[in-house]
Tab-separated table of C-alpha atoms and ligand atoms in Angstrom:
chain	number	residue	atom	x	y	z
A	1	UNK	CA	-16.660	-9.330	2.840
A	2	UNK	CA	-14.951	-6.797	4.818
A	3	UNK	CA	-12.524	-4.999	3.114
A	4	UNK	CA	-8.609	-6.068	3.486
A	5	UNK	CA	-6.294	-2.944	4.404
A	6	UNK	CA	-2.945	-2.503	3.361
A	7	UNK	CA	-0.872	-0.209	5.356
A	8	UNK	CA	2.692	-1.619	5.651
A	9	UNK	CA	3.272	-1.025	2.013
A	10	UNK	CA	6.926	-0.839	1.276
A	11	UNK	CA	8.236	2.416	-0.719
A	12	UNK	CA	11.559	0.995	-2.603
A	13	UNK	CA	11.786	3.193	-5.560
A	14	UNK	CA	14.505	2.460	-8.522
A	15	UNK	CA	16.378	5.901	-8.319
A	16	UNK	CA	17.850	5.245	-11.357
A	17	UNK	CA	14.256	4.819	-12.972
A	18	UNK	CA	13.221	8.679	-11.125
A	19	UNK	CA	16.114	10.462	-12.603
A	20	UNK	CA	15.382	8.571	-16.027
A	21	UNK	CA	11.795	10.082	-15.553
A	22	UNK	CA	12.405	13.161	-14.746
A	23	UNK	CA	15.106	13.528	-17.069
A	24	UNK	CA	17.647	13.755	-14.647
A	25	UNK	CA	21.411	13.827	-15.736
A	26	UNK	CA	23.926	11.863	-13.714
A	27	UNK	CA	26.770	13.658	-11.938
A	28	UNK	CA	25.109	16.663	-11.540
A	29	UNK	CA	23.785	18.935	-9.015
A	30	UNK	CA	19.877	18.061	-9.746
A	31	UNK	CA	20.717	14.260	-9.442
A	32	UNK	CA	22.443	15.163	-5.833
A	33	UNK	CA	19.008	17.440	-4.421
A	34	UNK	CA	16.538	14.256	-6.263
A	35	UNK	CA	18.163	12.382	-4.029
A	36	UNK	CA	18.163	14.204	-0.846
A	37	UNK	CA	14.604	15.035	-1.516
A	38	UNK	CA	14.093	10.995	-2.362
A	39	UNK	CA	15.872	10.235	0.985
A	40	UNK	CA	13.612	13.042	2.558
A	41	UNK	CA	10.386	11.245	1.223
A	42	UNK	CA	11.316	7.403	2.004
A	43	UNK	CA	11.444	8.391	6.039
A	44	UNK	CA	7.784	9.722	5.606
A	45	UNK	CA	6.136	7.916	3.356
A	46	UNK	CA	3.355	5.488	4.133
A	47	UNK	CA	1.494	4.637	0.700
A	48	UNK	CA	-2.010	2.617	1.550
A	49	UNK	CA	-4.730	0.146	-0.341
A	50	UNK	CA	-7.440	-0.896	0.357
A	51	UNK	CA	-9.793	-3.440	-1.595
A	52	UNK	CA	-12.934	-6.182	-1.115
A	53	UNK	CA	-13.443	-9.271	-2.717
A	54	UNK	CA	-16.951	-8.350	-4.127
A	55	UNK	CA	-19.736	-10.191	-6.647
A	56	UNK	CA	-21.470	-8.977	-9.469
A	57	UNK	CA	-25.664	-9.077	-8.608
A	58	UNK	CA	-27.070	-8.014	-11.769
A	59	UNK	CA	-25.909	-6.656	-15.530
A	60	UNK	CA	-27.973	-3.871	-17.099
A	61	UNK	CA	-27.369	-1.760	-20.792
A	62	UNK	CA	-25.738	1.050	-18.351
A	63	UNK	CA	-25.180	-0.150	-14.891
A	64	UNK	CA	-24.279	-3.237	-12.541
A	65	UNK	CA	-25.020	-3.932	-9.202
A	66	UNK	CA	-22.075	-4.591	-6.774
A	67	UNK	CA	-22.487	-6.111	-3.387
A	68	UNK	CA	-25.892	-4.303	-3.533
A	69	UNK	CA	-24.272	-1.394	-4.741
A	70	UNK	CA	-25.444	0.302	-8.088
A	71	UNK	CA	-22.632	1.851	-10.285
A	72	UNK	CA	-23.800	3.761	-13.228
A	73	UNK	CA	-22.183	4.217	-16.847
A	74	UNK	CA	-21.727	1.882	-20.099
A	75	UNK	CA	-18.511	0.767	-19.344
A	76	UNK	CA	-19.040	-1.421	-16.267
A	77	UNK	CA	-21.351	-3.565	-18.058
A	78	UNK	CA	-18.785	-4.413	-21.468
A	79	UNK	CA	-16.113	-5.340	-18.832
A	80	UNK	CA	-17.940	-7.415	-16.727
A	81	UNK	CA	-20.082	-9.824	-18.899
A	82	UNK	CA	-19.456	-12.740	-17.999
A	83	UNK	CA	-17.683	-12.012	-14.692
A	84	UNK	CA	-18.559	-12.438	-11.311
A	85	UNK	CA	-15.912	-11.780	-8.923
A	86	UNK	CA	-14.537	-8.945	-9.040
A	87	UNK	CA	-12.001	-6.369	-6.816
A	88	UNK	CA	-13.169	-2.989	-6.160
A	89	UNK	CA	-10.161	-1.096	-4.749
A	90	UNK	CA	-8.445	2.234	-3.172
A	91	UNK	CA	-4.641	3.389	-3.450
A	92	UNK	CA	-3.075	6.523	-1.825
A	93	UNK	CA	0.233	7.380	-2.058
A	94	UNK	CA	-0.430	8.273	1.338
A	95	UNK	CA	-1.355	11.443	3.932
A	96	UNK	CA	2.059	11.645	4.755
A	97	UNK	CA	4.005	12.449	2.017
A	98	UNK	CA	1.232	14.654	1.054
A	99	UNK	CA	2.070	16.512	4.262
A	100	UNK	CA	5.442	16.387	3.521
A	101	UNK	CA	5.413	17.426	-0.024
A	102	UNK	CA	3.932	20.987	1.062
A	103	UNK	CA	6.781	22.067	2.652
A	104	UNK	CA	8.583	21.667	-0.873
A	105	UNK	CA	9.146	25.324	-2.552
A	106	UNK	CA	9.779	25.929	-6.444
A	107	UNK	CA	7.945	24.558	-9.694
A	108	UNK	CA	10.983	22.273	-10.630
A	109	UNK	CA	11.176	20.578	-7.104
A	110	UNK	CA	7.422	20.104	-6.692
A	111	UNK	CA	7.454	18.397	-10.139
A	112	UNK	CA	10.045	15.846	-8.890
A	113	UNK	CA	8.412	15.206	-5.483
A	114	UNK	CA	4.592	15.323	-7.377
A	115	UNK	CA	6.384	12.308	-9.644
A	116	UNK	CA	8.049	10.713	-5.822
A	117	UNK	CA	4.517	10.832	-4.981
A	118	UNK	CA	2.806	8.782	-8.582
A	119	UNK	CA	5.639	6.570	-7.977
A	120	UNK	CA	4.442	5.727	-3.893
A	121	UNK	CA	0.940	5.172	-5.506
A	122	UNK	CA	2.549	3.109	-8.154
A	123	UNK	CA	3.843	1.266	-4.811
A	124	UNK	CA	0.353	1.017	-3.241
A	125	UNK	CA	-1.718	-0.414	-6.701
A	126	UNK	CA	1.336	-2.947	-7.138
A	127	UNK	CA	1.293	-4.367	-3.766
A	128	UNK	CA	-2.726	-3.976	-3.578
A	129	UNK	CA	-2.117	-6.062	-6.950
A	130	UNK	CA	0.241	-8.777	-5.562
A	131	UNK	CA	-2.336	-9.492	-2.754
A	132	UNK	CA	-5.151	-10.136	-4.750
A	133	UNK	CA	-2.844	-12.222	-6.559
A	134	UNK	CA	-1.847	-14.187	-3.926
A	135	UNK	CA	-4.693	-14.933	-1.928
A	136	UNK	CA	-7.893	-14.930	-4.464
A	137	UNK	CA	-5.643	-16.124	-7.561
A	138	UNK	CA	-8.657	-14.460	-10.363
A	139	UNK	CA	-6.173	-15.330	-13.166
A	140	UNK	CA	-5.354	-12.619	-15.410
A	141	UNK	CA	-6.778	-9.209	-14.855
A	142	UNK	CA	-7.541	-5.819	-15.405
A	143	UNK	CA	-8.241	-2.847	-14.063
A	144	UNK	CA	-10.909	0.449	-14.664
A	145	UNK	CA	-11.242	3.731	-12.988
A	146	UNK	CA	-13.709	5.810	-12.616
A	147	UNK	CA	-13.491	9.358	-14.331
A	148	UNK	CA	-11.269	7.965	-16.855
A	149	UNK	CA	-14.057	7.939	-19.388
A	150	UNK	CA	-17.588	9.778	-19.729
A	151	UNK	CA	-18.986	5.979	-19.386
A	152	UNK	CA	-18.140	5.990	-16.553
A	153	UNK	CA	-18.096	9.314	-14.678
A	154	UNK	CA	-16.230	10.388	-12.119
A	155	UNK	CA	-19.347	10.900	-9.807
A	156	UNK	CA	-19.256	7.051	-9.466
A	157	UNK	CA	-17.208	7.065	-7.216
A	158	UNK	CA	-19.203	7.421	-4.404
A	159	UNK	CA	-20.470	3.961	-5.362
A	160	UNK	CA	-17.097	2.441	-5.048
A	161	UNK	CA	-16.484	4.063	-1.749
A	162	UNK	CA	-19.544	2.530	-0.381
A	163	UNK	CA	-18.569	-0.827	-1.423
A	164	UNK	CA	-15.184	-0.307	0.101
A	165	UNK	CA	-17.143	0.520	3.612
A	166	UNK	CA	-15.124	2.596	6.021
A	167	UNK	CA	-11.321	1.514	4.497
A	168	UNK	CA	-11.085	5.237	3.302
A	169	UNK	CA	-11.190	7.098	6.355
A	170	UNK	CA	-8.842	4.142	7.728
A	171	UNK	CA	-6.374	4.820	5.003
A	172	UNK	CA	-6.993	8.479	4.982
A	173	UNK	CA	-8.399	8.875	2.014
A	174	UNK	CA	-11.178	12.083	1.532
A	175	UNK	CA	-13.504	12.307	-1.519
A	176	UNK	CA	-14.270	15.913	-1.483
A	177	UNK	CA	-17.617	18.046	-3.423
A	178	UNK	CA	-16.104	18.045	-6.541
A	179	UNK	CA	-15.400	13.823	-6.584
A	180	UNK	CA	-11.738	14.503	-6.177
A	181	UNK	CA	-9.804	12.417	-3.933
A	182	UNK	CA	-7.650	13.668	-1.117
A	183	UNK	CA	-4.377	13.301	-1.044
A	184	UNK	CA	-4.720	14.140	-4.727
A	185	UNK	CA	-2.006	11.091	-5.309
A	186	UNK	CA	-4.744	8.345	-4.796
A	187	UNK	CA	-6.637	6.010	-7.393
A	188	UNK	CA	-10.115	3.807	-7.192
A	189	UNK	CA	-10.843	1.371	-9.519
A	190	UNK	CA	-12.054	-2.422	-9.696
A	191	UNK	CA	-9.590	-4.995	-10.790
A	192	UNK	CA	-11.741	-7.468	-12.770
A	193	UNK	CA	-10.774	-11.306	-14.663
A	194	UNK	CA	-9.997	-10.418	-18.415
A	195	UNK	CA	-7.924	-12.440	-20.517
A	196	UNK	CA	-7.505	-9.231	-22.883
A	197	UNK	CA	-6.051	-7.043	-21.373
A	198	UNK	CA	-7.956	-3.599	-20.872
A	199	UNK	CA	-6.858	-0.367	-20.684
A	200	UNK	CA	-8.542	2.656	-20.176
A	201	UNK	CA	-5.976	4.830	-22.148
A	202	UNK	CA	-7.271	2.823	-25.558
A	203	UNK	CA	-10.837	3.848	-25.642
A	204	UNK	CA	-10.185	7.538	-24.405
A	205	UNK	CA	-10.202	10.588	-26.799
A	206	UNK	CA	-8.399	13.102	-25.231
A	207	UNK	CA	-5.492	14.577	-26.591
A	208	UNK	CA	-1.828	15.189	-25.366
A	209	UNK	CA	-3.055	13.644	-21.927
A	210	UNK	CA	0.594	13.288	-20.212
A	211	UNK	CA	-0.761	9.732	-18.666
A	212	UNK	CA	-1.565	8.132	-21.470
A	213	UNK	CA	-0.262	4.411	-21.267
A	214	UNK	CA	-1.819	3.163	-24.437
A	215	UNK	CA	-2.646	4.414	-27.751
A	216	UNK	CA	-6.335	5.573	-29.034
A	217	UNK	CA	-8.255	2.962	-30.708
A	218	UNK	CA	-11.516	4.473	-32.797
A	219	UNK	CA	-12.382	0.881	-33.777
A	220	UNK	CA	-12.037	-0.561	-30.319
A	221	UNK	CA	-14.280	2.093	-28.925
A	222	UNK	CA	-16.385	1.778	-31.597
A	223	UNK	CA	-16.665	-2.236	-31.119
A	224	UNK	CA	-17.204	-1.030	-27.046
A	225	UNK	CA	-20.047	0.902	-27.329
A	226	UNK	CA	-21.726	0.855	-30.504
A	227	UNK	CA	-21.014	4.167	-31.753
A	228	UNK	CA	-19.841	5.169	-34.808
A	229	UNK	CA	-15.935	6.441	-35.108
B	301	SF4	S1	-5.537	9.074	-21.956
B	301	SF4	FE1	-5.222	10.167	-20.024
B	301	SF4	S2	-7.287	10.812	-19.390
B	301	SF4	FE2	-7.540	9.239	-20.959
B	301	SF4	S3	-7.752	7.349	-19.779
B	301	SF4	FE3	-5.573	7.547	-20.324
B	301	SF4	S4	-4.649	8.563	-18.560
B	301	SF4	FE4	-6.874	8.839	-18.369
């Protein structure tokens, strides 16, 4: 299936929820430049998605096939027992405010408009989301990324990218040497049926990670991939 492109994303973000995030307080001069800078970033920014509806082909101890596709590391194949539909996708929070975001001086301010951008890529996963929601209706769901965990490394995701086709460069979206994306603000991943829901965050071991959405869970990761705690 070709892959369905999503580039008339709409960037609403709660201001209120920013400054809480960034530890704004109100009345002051921070909250006044947050939201000249937020004002300055909603006339640029374009966030994009990207994603197929894609099959399963075959289940192996440390890989899956994917539309033809091979994708390497343990994790794919504990997710998707059992499943064969699944949602391979790309989110950017755009070139745009990338561009824009350069032109930003000082540590503080880049902070702020680094968080404008997570929150325009928070934009671009929601509506990428809403869409698979709407038209496929898979039922509950969750997502994976690649590079999140060792099983499965960040190398994969040249895999995903050819499964996505050409949507990257139509989103403007580079993978560079090093596997990183470009602009930096952009996340692949498969959304996939699973009436538990998964998160990443639980199985990982790294410490003080700023992102982390979910606690570490030795016994779930143990139960995941046979190891011992
Ligand atoms: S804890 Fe941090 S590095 Fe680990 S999966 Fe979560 S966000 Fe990624």
């Amino acid at each position: 299936m070709n892959p369905i492109i999503l580039d008339e994303i709409q960037f609403k973000p709660d201001f209120d929820a920013l400054a809480s995030v960034l530890r704004i307080r109100k009345d002051g001069k921070d909250e006044k430049r947050l939201m000249d800078l937020l004002d300055q970033s909603l006339s640029v920014a374009k966030p994009k998605g990207a994603y197929t509806e894609s099959f399963v082909d075959e289940i192996e101890n440390d890989y899956v096939t994917i539309d033809g596709v091979r994708l390497n590391g343990k994790l794919l194949p504990v997710n998707l027992k059992n499943v064969t539909r699944v949602f391979p996708y790309l989110a950017t929070c755009g070139t745009e405010l990338e561009e824009w975001s350069g032109g930003i001086e000082g540590i503080r301010e880049r902070f702020w408009v680094d968080t404008i951008m997570m929150f325009a890529l928070g934009s671009a996963i929601g509506e990428i989301d809403r869409h698979i929601e709407k038209n496929s209706n898979p039922g509950a769901r969750s997502a994976m990324n690649p590079g999140s965990l060792e099983e499965w490394p960040i190398e994969e995701q040249q895999g995903l990218f050819r499964i996505l086709g050409n949507s990257h460069s139509i989103i403007g979206v580079k993978l560079t040497e090093s596997f990183m994306m470009s602009p930096l603000k952009s996340v692949s991943g498969i959304f996939f049926p699973s009436e538990h829901s998964y998160e990443n965050c639980r199985l990982c071991r790294r410490e003080k990670c700023p992102g982390r959405r979910a606690p570490f869970d030795a016994s779930l990761r143990e139960g995941f991939f046979n190891e011992p705690h």
